[in-house]
Coordinates of N, CA, C and O in Angstrom, one line a residue:
X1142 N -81.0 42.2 121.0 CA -81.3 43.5 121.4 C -81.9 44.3 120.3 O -81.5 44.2 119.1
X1143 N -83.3 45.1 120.7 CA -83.5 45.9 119.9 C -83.2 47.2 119.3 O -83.4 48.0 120.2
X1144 N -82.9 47.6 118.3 CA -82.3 49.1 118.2 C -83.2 50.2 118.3 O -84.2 50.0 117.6
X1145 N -83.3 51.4 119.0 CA -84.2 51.9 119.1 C -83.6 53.5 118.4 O -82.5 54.0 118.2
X1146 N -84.9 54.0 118.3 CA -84.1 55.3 117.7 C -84.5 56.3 118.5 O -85.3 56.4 119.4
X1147 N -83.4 57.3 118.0 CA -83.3 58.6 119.3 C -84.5 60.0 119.2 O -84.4 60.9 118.4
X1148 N -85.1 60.0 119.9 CA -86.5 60.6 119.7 C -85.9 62.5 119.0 O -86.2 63.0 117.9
X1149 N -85.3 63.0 119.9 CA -84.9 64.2 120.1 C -83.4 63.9 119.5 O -83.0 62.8 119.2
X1150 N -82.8 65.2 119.6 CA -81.6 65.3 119.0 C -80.5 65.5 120.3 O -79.3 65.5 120.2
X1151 N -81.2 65.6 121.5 CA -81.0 65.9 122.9 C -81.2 64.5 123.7 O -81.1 64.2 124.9
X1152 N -81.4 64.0 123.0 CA -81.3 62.3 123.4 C -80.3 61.7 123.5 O -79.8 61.6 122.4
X1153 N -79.5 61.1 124.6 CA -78.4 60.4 124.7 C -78.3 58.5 124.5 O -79.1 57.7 124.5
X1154 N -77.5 58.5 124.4 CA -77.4 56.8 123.9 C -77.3 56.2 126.1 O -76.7 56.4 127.1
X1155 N -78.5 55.1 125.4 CA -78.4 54.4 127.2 C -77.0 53.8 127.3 O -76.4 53.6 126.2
X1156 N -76.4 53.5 128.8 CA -75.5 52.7 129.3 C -75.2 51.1 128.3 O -74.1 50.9 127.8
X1157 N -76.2 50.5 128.1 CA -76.5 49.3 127.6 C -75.8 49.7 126.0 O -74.8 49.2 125.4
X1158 N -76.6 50.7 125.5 CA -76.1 51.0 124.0 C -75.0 51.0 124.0 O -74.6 50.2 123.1
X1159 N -74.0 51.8 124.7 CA -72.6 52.5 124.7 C -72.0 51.1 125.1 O -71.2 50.7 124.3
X1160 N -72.2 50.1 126.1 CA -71.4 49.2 126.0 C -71.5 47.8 124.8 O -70.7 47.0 124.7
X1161 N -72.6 47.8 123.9 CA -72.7 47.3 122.4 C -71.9 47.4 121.9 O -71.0 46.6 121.7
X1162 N -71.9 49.3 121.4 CA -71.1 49.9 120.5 C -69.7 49.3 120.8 O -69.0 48.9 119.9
X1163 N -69.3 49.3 122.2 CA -67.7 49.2 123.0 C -67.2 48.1 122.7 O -66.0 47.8 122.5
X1164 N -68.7 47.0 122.5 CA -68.1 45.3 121.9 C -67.9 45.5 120.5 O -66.7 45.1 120.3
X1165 N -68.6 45.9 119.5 CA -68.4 46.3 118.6 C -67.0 46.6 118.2 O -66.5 45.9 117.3
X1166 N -66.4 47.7 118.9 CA -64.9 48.7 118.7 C -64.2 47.4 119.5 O -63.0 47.3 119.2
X1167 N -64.7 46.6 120.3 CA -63.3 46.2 120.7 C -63.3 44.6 119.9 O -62.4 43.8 120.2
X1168 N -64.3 44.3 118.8 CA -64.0 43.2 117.9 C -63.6 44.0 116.7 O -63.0 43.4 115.8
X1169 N -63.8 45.2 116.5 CA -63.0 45.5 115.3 C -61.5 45.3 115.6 O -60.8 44.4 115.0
X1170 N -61.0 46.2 116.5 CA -59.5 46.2 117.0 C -59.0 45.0 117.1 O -57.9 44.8 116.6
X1171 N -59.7 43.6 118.0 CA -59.1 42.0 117.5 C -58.9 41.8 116.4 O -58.2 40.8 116.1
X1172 N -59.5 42.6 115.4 CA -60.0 41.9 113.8 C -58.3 42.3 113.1 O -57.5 41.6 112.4
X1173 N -58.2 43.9 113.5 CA -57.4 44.5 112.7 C -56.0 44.4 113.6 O -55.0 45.0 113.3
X1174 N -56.2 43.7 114.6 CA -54.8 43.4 115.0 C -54.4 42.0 114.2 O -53.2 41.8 113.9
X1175 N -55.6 41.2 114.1 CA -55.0 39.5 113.8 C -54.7 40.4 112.4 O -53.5 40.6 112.3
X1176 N -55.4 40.8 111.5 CA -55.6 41.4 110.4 C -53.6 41.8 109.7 O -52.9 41.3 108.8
X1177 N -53.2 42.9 110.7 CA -51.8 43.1 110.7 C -51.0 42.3 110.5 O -50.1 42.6 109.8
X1178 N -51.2 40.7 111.3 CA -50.7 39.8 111.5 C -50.7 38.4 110.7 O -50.0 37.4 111.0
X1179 N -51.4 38.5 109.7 CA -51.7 38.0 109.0 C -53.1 38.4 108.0 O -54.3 38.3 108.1
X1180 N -52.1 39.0 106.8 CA -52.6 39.8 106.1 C -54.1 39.2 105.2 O -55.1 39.8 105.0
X1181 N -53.8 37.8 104.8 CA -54.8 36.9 104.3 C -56.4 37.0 104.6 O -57.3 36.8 103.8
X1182 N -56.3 37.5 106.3 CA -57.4 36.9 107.1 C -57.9 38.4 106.8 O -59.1 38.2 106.5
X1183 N -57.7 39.7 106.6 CA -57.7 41.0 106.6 C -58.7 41.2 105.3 O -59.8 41.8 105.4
X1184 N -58.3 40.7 104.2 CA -58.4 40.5 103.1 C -59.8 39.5 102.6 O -60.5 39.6 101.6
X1185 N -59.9 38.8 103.3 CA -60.9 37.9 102.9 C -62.4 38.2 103.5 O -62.8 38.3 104.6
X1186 N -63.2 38.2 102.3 CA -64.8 39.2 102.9 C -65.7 38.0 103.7 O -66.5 38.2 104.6
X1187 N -65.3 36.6 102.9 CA -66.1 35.7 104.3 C -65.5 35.2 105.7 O -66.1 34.5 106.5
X1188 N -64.4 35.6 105.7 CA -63.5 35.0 106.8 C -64.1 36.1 108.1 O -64.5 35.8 109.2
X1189 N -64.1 37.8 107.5 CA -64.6 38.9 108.1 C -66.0 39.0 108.5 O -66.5 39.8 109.3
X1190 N -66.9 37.9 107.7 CA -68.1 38.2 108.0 C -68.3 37.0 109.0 O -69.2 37.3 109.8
X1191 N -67.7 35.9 109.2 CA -67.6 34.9 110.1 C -66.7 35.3 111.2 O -66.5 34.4 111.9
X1192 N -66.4 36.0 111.5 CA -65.2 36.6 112.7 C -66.4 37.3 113.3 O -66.7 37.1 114.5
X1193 N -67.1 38.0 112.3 CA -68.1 39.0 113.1 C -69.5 38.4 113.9 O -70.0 38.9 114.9
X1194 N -69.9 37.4 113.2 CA -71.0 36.6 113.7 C -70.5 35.7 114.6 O -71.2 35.4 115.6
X1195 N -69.1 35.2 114.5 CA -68.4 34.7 116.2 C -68.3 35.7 117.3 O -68.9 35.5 118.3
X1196 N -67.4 36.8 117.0 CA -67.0 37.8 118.0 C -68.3 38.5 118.5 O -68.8 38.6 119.7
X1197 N -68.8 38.8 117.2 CA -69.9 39.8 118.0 C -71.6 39.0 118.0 O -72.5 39.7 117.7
X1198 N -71.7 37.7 118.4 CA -73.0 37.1 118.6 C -73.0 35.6 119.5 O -73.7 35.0 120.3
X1199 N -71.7 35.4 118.5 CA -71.6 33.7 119.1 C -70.8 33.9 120.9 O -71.2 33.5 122.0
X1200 N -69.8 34.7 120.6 CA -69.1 34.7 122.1 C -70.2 35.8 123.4 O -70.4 35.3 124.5
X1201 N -70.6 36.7 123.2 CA -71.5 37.1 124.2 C -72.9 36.5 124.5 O -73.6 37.1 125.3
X1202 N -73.4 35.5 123.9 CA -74.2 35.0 124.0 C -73.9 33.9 125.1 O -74.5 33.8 126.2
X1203 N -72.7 33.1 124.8 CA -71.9 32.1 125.3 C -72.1 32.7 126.8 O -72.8 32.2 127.7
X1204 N -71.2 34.3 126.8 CA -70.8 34.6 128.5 C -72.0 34.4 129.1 O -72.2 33.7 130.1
X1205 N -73.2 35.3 128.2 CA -74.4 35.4 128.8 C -74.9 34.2 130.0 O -75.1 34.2 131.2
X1206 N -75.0 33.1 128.7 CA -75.4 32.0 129.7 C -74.6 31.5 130.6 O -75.1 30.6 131.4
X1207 N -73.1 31.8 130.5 CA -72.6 31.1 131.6 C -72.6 32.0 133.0 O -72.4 31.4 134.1
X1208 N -72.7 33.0 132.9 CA -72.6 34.6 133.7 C -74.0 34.2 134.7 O -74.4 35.0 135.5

């Protein structure tokens, strides 16, 4: 997806955008619940940067093509 920028200040974010952002918020919230739950995984900056390139690229990509 490409990011596009908002021309005017009166410019609203498209449908498509707002549900990114929504995957986004809803892989933070998985992150900082396992995170709670085991504090190690919370803590570690490559464990976080691999959670994020799973959650937010590897798994909607996945639905995509199966959808």
């Amino acid at each position: 997806m490409r990011l596009r920028l908002l021309r005017r200040w009166r410019d609203v974010p498209r449908r498509s955008d707002l549900r990114v952002f929504g995957g986004y918020c809803l892989c933070a919230a998985v992150y900082i619940a396992i995170g709670v739950a085991v504090t190690d995984f919370l803590l570690s900056f490559w464990v976080g940067v691999a959670y994020l390139l799973v959650a937010a690229w590897v798994v909607p990509t996945v639905v995509r093509r199966l959808g």
